[in-house]
């Protein structure tokens, strides 16, 4: 078994691990040959459309479908009553103790609880006709008072989202370490601050979409979905629909971005198969952008009240944090986990022995929230990083100095926090100092102010292992899997259970597999997304795929490697020890005997001349469950220039120094940081899901919900620092969520610094900046 | 009855002929059919994507010939009937004789795409912009493609790719679109 360090040392010898190879994913994407769900066309396919609630809260009095019968292109339709008879509720995978679970079927039964909740589904000969058909459906609603504001949801005598619960609380959760009250009392400085992170929409450029094809004769149901976890979707769809899992095939074809929002099981993924079964024909549904805002889960929407005790020297002694989360109307697969993760992500990279965290999660009549890139961690990072800057100000310390006094030290690694969270490896202070040094000093031009924002993060990556999932209330495994098969011609197929959707995992895995098997990365084809040919896996989310599925691939490739060496030794008639593979050849150093890997592969399948006891073929499957969660970390420094008259600002320098463990492909790692950082920055200045006071969603297009364009995007300088993780043989950690976790406070700190204000709530509105200028 | 009559009225199909990537397509379509659906569903060219339905994201960008000049347009907010008699280039028509267009090569080389969903529109928007400004600065490129959204890359490598492709096109002496 290799260690991470050996892998690093191996680099010059093999040369693919660590190289910025062009991606194998790209060629079909740049030539228009992609296969996204909407690109799929099946003979006799119908198109589905969903009638959605215009009310945030209402009783359904009557549904009149009689006019549908007169539309000749409409083939089948479905209401909540039929869905109730044919399927179980929309699945939930994350459970916390004493959590209340509202009744939630794929179509509303007798009550709607948010604008956009699906009420009726129709399938027609074409998409235009399906949408026409919706106009023929009459639903009579009896509007009920809606719970829109979180304050109203938490008040004792307000209206109720789900009457049966008696109040609007989904769950309360407490996290305790040491004695926070005592240490707050004895602290020399106690800060009290309020923070808010707004509601966001992940908004991948490809909206969600589903195609279902049911074949009555065989009972085969095939579902193509724009999903991050085809195997999990299959298992839960089988359960929800009562369908034989072996006769249910889920395929995630090309997926046009997901960012967490497609790691869910949505009502449409249940209803479209039901429509296909009912019609006996394939059915396609593609979400419009408007529907995406109305029906895909939103994210964040958390506020916090924090008391923090510091010594005169700026050492953090105690934290008391109240977190209030607005969950919207229902629980989805991961909804419950968000504020739980926030609680466990405090204090992040800093040491603090005395911690009180109280979470309350409440229902409102809004679109439900769930996972989105960073999931729970950005909220914690925003709290901690704003807090550090505010404390630095009060204690007259430099922002980097107060951080250095509180960071976990390299000598303390592996570190176990007071809350039980584990940190595997790294040198936090060095990375912070390097980032500050690289960002340099900036002097303002006339009429401008300069603001510098420093932020430091840890990112929980490699989302696993199974035991921890179980302890934290997740009803899924944490492992992932890979099957490595060398064909008789010496090409390599790697089938993985993870399901990447833009990350470039196929290239990264090809690189490390090539190194282990001594072939070219171009000889390695990585396949994913189809439950019929990939081993069972949890999917791609939580920056887990390289650390978990990648390690599984490496372990499986090592088994193949061992077998290649055994066969080579047998054929060459030499000793197994000392044999090495590189450049497509197995060499025996002392005798200079060689045999090509291709020839070994041929021998493995012809199988007439194998070592005694060795099975034919070169095919290995590994299910790998890691020992723990690797923590990536890093520092961002954001330098802004603010106009002293208009408060217009721009980022003049953005420096990232980060440690994602061993880097397999720097091009891909940098790409993840560029994209994630811009998504994070736009939390601070641009994006916000807005409901009006009555619960109507106001942001239903990219005209209202602003995602950044190339003009708003800064150039991001990325510097790597590699400390291998001891938790897997590759030494890798994850990198996907770093940007959205830590960019928001970097910009908020920079703007706060420039204007001498406390910007504790995102998004920061231009008016706030103008007011800050006016106030001095 | 009034409703039924209206539906029939809308349903009245018209012939629409469009030349896409040098090939002529002719279909009878409803006047309400969007050009992007004509390209995807009728011509079967699914490289042109739909991201927002409201002309904000540009995933549906194609090149259209206006009096001998190629211009980047968003095909989700144009009816197919408005494109009758026009010439169009989609992502499928960009590579010539198996040779990738310099923009395609540069996007690949510089990691200018992740999920790839916005990429066809982004490449064609870039082509449209380079025909207006063949020697742009970084900021000009950023403004030139600001009608096209990408959620994955942070644009940094897209901008890099377009600048590299512009350079290659200039030094080749060839037009952006031949």
Coordinates of C-alpha atoms in Angstrom, one line a residue, chain A residues 177-551:
Chain A
X177 CA -18.3 22.4 24.6
X178 CA -16.6 23.6 27.7
X179 CA -18.4 26.4 29.7
X180 CA -19.1 29.3 27.3
X181 CA -21.2 31.3 29.8
X182 CA -18.5 31.3 32.5
X183 CA -15.8 32.3 30.0
X184 CA -17.9 35.0 28.4
X185 CA -18.4 36.5 31.9
X186 CA -14.7 36.4 32.6
X187 CA -13.6 37.6 29.1
X188 CA -11.9 41.0 28.9
X189 CA -13.8 41.8 25.7
X190 CA -17.2 40.5 24.7
X191 CA -18.5 41.3 21.3
X192 CA -22.1 41.1 20.4
X193 CA -23.0 40.9 16.8
X194 CA -25.8 39.9 14.4
X195 CA -25.2 38.3 11.1
X196 CA -27.4 37.4 8.2
X197 CA -26.7 35.4 5.1
X198 CA -29.5 35.8 2.5
X199 CA -31.4 33.2 0.5
X200 CA -29.6 32.1 -2.6
X201 CA -30.4 30.0 -5.7
X202 CA -27.7 27.7 -7.0
X203 CA -28.8 28.4 -10.6
X204 CA -26.8 26.0 -12.7
X205 CA -27.0 27.1 -16.3
X206 CA -28.7 23.8 -17.2
X207 CA -32.0 23.7 -15.4
X208 CA -33.3 20.4 -14.0
X209 CA -34.8 17.9 -16.4
X210 CA -36.1 14.3 -16.4
X211 CA -36.9 11.8 -19.1
X212 CA -38.6 8.6 -18.1
X213 CA -39.2 5.5 -20.3
X214 CA -41.3 2.7 -19.1
X215 CA -41.5 -0.6 -21.0
X216 CA -44.6 -2.5 -19.9
X217 CA -43.5 -5.8 -21.4
X218 CA -40.3 -6.0 -19.3
X219 CA -41.3 -3.7 -16.4
X220 CA -38.1 -1.8 -17.2
X221 CA -38.1 1.8 -16.1
X222 CA -35.3 4.0 -17.3
X223 CA -34.9 7.5 -15.9
X224 CA -32.5 10.1 -17.3
X225 CA -32.1 12.9 -14.8
X226 CA -29.9 15.9 -14.4
X227 CA -28.7 14.6 -11.1
X228 CA -25.5 14.5 -9.0
X229 CA -26.3 11.0 -7.5
X230 CA -27.8 8.5 -9.9
X231 CA -27.4 5.5 -7.5
X232 CA -29.0 7.3 -4.6
X233 CA -31.8 8.5 -6.9
X234 CA -32.4 4.9 -8.1
X235 CA -32.6 3.4 -4.6
X236 CA -35.0 6.1 -3.4
X237 CA -37.1 6.1 -6.6
X238 CA -37.5 2.3 -6.3
X239 CA -38.7 2.8 -2.8
X240 CA -40.9 5.8 -3.5
X241 CA -42.5 4.2 -6.6
X242 CA -42.6 0.7 -5.2
X243 CA -40.6 -0.4 -8.3
X244 CA -38.1 -3.3 -8.5
X245 CA -34.7 -1.7 -8.2
X246 CA -33.2 -4.2 -10.6
X247 CA -35.7 -3.0 -13.2
X248 CA -35.0 0.6 -12.6
X249 CA -32.0 2.2 -14.4
X250 CA -31.0 5.8 -13.7
X251 CA -28.7 7.7 -16.0
X252 CA -27.1 11.0 -15.3
X253 CA -26.0 12.1 -18.8
X254 CA -24.0 15.3 -19.2
X255 CA -25.1 17.5 -16.4
X256 CA -24.8 21.2 -16.9
X257 CA -23.7 22.3 -13.5
X258 CA -25.4 21.5 -10.2
X259 CA -23.6 23.0 -7.2
X260 CA -25.6 20.9 -4.8
X261 CA -29.1 21.6 -6.0
X262 CA -29.2 18.5 -8.1
X263 CA -28.2 16.3 -5.2
X264 CA -31.8 16.1 -4.3
X265 CA -34.8 14.0 -5.2
X266 CA -37.4 16.4 -6.6
X267 CA -41.1 15.9 -7.1
X268 CA -40.7 15.9 -10.9
X269 CA -38.3 13.0 -10.7
X270 CA -41.2 11.0 -9.1
X271 CA -44.0 12.3 -11.3
X272 CA -42.4 12.0 -14.7
X273 CA -41.8 8.2 -14.3
X274 CA -45.4 7.9 -13.0
X275 CA -46.6 9.7 -16.2
X276 CA -44.5 7.4 -18.3
X277 CA -45.9 4.3 -16.6
X278 CA -49.4 5.7 -17.0
X279 CA -49.0 6.6 -20.7
X280 CA -46.9 3.6 -21.6
X281 CA -44.7 6.1 -23.5
X282 CA -41.5 8.0 -22.8
X283 CA -42.0 11.4 -21.1
X284 CA -39.7 14.4 -21.0
X285 CA -39.8 17.3 -18.6
X286 CA -37.4 20.2 -18.8
X287 CA -37.7 23.0 -16.2
X288 CA -37.9 26.5 -17.4
X289 CA -35.7 29.0 -15.6
X290 CA -38.8 30.4 -13.9
X291 CA -39.8 27.0 -12.7
X292 CA -36.2 26.5 -11.5
X293 CA -36.6 29.4 -9.1
X294 CA -40.0 28.3 -8.0
X295 CA -39.3 24.6 -7.5
X296 CA -35.6 23.9 -7.1
X297 CA -34.4 24.2 -3.5
X298 CA -33.0 27.5 -2.5
X299 CA -30.2 27.8 0.1
X300 CA -28.6 29.6 3.1
X301 CA -31.2 32.0 4.5
X302 CA -29.8 32.0 8.0
X303 CA -29.2 34.6 10.6
X304 CA -27.1 34.5 13.7
X305 CA -26.7 36.3 17.0
X306 CA -23.2 35.9 18.4
X307 CA -21.5 36.7 21.6
X308 CA -17.7 36.2 21.5
X309 CA -15.3 36.6 24.4
X310 CA -11.7 37.6 23.7
X311 CA -8.7 38.3 25.9
X312 CA -6.8 41.6 25.7
X313 CA -4.3 39.7 23.5
X314 CA -7.0 38.8 21.0
X315 CA -7.4 35.2 22.0
X316 CA -10.8 33.8 21.5
X317 CA -12.0 32.2 24.8
X318 CA -15.8 31.7 24.3
X319 CA -18.5 31.7 21.7
X320 CA -22.2 31.8 22.2
X321 CA -24.1 31.5 18.9
X322 CA -27.8 31.5 18.2
X323 CA -28.6 30.4 14.7
X324 CA -32.0 30.8 13.1
X325 CA -32.7 29.1 9.8
X326 CA -35.6 29.6 7.4
X327 CA -36.3 26.2 5.9
X328 CA -39.2 27.2 3.7
X329 CA -42.2 24.8 3.5
X330 CA -40.8 21.3 3.3
X331 CA -37.9 19.1 4.0
X332 CA -35.9 17.8 1.0
X333 CA -33.1 15.2 1.0
X334 CA -30.5 17.3 2.8
X335 CA -32.5 20.2 4.1
X336 CA -32.0 19.4 7.8
X337 CA -28.2 19.3 7.5
X338 CA -27.6 22.9 6.7
X339 CA -27.6 24.7 10.1
X340 CA -26.3 21.5 11.7
X341 CA -23.2 21.8 9.5
X342 CA -23.0 25.5 10.3
X343 CA -22.9 24.7 14.0
X344 CA -20.2 22.1 13.5
X345 CA -18.2 24.5 11.2
X346 CA -17.8 27.0 14.0
X347 CA -15.1 28.0 15.0
X348 CA -13.5 26.6 11.8
X349 CA -9.7 27.1 11.6
X350 CA -9.6 28.7 15.1
X351 CA -9.2 27.2 18.5
X352 CA -12.0 27.9 21.0
X353 CA -12.7 25.6 24.0
X354 CA -15.9 27.1 25.2
X355 CA -18.8 27.0 22.8
X356 CA -22.6 27.2 23.0
X357 CA -24.5 26.9 19.8
X358 CA -28.3 26.8 19.6
X359 CA -30.0 26.2 16.3
X360 CA -33.6 26.7 15.6
X361 CA -34.9 25.8 12.1
X362 CA -38.4 27.0 11.2
X363 CA -40.9 26.4 8.4
X364 CA -42.2 29.3 6.3
X365 CA -44.5 29.4 3.2
X366 CA -41.5 29.7 0.9
X367 CA -39.6 27.4 -1.5
X368 CA -37.7 24.8 0.6
X369 CA -34.0 25.2 1.1
X370 CA -31.3 22.6 0.9
X371 CA -27.7 22.0 -0.1
X372 CA -25.8 24.5 -2.2
X373 CA -22.0 24.6 -2.7
X374 CA -20.4 24.9 0.8
X375 CA -23.7 23.8 2.5
X376 CA -23.7 25.3 6.0
X377 CA -20.0 26.2 5.9
X378 CA -20.3 29.6 4.2
X379 CA -22.6 30.8 7.0
X380 CA -20.1 29.7 9.7
X381 CA -17.1 31.2 7.8
X382 CA -19.0 34.5 7.4
X383 CA -19.6 34.7 11.1
X384 CA -16.1 33.8 12.1
X385 CA -14.3 36.0 9.6
X386 CA -16.4 39.1 10.2
X387 CA -16.0 38.4 14.0
X388 CA -12.2 38.3 13.7
X389 CA -12.1 41.6 11.9
X390 CA -14.4 43.3 14.3
X391 CA -12.4 42.0 17.3
X392 CA -9.1 43.1 15.6
X393 CA -10.6 46.6 15.2
X394 CA -11.7 46.7 18.8
X395 CA -8.4 45.3 20.1
X396 CA -6.2 47.4 17.7
X397 CA -4.7 44.3 16.2
X398 CA -3.9 43.8 12.6
X399 CA -6.5 41.4 11.0
X400 CA -3.8 38.8 10.2
X401 CA -2.3 39.1 13.7
X402 CA -5.6 38.3 15.5
X403 CA -6.0 35.3 13.2
X404 CA -2.5 34.1 13.8
X405 CA -3.1 34.2 17.5
X406 CA -6.1 31.9 17.2
X407 CA -5.3 29.5 14.3
X408 CA -4.6 25.9 14.9
X409 CA -0.9 25.4 14.8
X410 CA 0.9 22.8 12.5
X411 CA 2.4 21.2 15.6
X412 CA -1.1 20.5 16.9
X413 CA -2.0 18.4 13.9
X414 CA -4.0 16.2 13.8
X415 CA -6.2 18.4 15.9
X416 CA -9.4 17.6 17.7
X417 CA -11.6 20.6 18.4
X418 CA -13.6 21.1 21.5
X419 CA -16.7 20.3 19.5
X420 CA -15.2 17.0 18.4
X421 CA -14.4 18.1 14.9
X422 CA -11.1 16.7 13.5
X423 CA -8.5 18.5 11.5
X424 CA -6.1 16.2 9.6
X425 CA -3.1 18.2 8.4
X426 CA -1.8 21.5 7.3
X427 CA 0.2 24.6 8.2
X428 CA -2.4 27.3 8.6
X429 CA -0.2 30.2 9.8
X430 CA 2.2 29.9 6.9
X431 CA -0.5 29.9 4.3
X432 CA -2.1 33.0 5.9
X433 CA 1.2 34.9 6.1
X434 CA 2.0 34.0 2.5
X435 CA -1.4 35.3 1.3
X436 CA -0.9 38.6 3.2
X437 CA 2.6 39.0 1.8
X438 CA 1.6 38.3 -1.8
X439 CA -1.3 40.8 -1.6
X440 CA 1.2 43.5 -0.8
X441 CA 0.4 47.1 0.1
X442 CA -1.9 49.4 -1.8
X443 CA -2.1 53.1 -1.7
X444 CA -5.3 54.8 -2.7
X445 CA -5.5 57.1 -5.8
X446 CA -7.0 60.5 -5.2
X447 CA -10.8 60.3 -4.7
X448 CA -10.5 56.6 -3.8
X449 CA -10.3 54.5 -0.7
X450 CA -8.6 51.2 -0.4
X451 CA -10.0 48.3 1.7
X452 CA -8.2 45.1 2.4
X453 CA -10.2 42.0 3.4
X454 CA -8.5 38.9 4.8
X455 CA -10.3 35.7 5.4
X456 CA -9.2 32.2 6.4
X457 CA -11.2 29.0 6.0
X458 CA -11.2 25.3 6.5
X459 CA -13.3 23.3 4.1
X460 CA -14.6 20.0 5.2
X461 CA -14.1 17.8 2.1
X462 CA -14.2 14.2 1.0
X463 CA -17.7 14.0 2.5
X464 CA -17.7 10.5 4.2
X465 CA -17.4 8.1 6.0
X466 CA -20.4 5.9 6.6
X467 CA -20.0 5.7 10.3
X468 CA -20.0 9.4 10.7
X469 CA -23.0 9.8 8.3
X470 CA -24.9 7.4 10.6
X471 CA -24.0 9.3 13.7
X472 CA -25.0 12.6 12.1
X473 CA -28.4 11.3 10.9
X474 CA -27.7 10.6 7.3
X475 CA -29.5 7.5 5.9
X476 CA -26.8 6.8 3.2
X477 CA -23.3 5.4 3.0
X478 CA -20.3 7.6 2.9
X479 CA -18.1 5.3 0.8
X480 CA -17.7 5.4 -2.9
X481 CA -16.6 2.9 -5.5
X482 CA -14.6 2.2 -8.6
X483 CA -14.2 -0.6 -11.0
X484 CA -11.0 -0.7 -13.0
X485 CA -10.9 -3.0 -16.0
X486 CA -8.0 -3.3 -18.4
X487 CA -9.3 -4.6 -21.7
X488 CA -7.5 -7.3 -23.7
X489 CA -6.0 -4.6 -25.9
X490 CA -4.5 -2.9 -22.8
X491 CA -6.9 0.1 -22.6
X492 CA -8.4 0.9 -19.3
X493 CA -11.9 1.6 -18.3
X494 CA -12.7 3.1 -14.9
X495 CA -16.3 2.9 -13.8
X496 CA -17.0 5.1 -10.8
X497 CA -20.0 5.4 -8.5
X498 CA -19.5 9.2 -8.1
X499 CA -21.2 11.4 -10.7
X500 CA -19.3 14.5 -11.7
X501 CA -21.0 17.3 -13.6
X502 CA -18.3 19.7 -14.7
X503 CA -15.5 19.1 -12.2
X504 CA -13.2 17.3 -14.6
X505 CA -13.0 14.2 -12.4
X506 CA -12.7 11.9 -15.4
X507 CA -9.5 13.6 -16.3
X508 CA -8.1 13.6 -12.7
X509 CA -8.9 9.9 -12.3
X510 CA -7.4 9.1 -15.7
X511 CA -4.2 10.8 -14.6
X512 CA -3.8 8.9 -11.3
X513 CA -4.9 5.6 -12.8
X514 CA -2.4 6.0 -15.7
X515 CA 0.4 6.6 -13.2
X516 CA -0.4 3.4 -11.2
X517 CA -0.8 1.3 -14.3
X518 CA 2.1 2.8 -16.3
X519 CA -0.1 3.8 -19.3
X520 CA -1.0 7.1 -20.8
X521 CA -4.0 9.0 -19.4
X522 CA -5.4 8.9 -22.9
X523 CA -5.6 5.1 -22.6
X524 CA -7.9 5.5 -19.6
X525 CA -11.6 6.0 -20.1
X526 CA -13.5 7.0 -17.0
X527 CA -17.2 6.3 -17.1
X528 CA -19.9 7.5 -14.7
X529 CA -23.5 8.3 -14.4
X530 CA -25.2 5.0 -15.4
X531 CA -26.4 2.8 -12.7
X532 CA -26.3 -0.2 -15.0
X533 CA -22.6 -0.2 -15.5
X534 CA -21.1 1.6 -12.5
X535 CA -20.6 0.2 -9.1
X536 CA -22.9 1.6 -6.3
X537 CA -21.8 5.1 -5.2
X538 CA -23.1 8.1 -3.3
X539 CA -22.5 10.6 -6.1
X540 CA -20.6 13.9 -6.4
X541 CA -21.2 16.5 -3.7
X542 CA -19.4 17.7 -0.6
X543 CA -16.1 18.0 -2.4
X544 CA -15.8 14.2 -2.0
X545 CA -15.3 12.6 -5.4
X546 CA -11.5 12.7 -5.8
X547 CA -10.8 11.9 -2.1
X548 CA -13.4 9.0 -2.0
X549 CA -14.1 7.7 -5.6
X550 CA -10.6 8.7 -6.7
X551 CA -9.0 6.7 -3.9

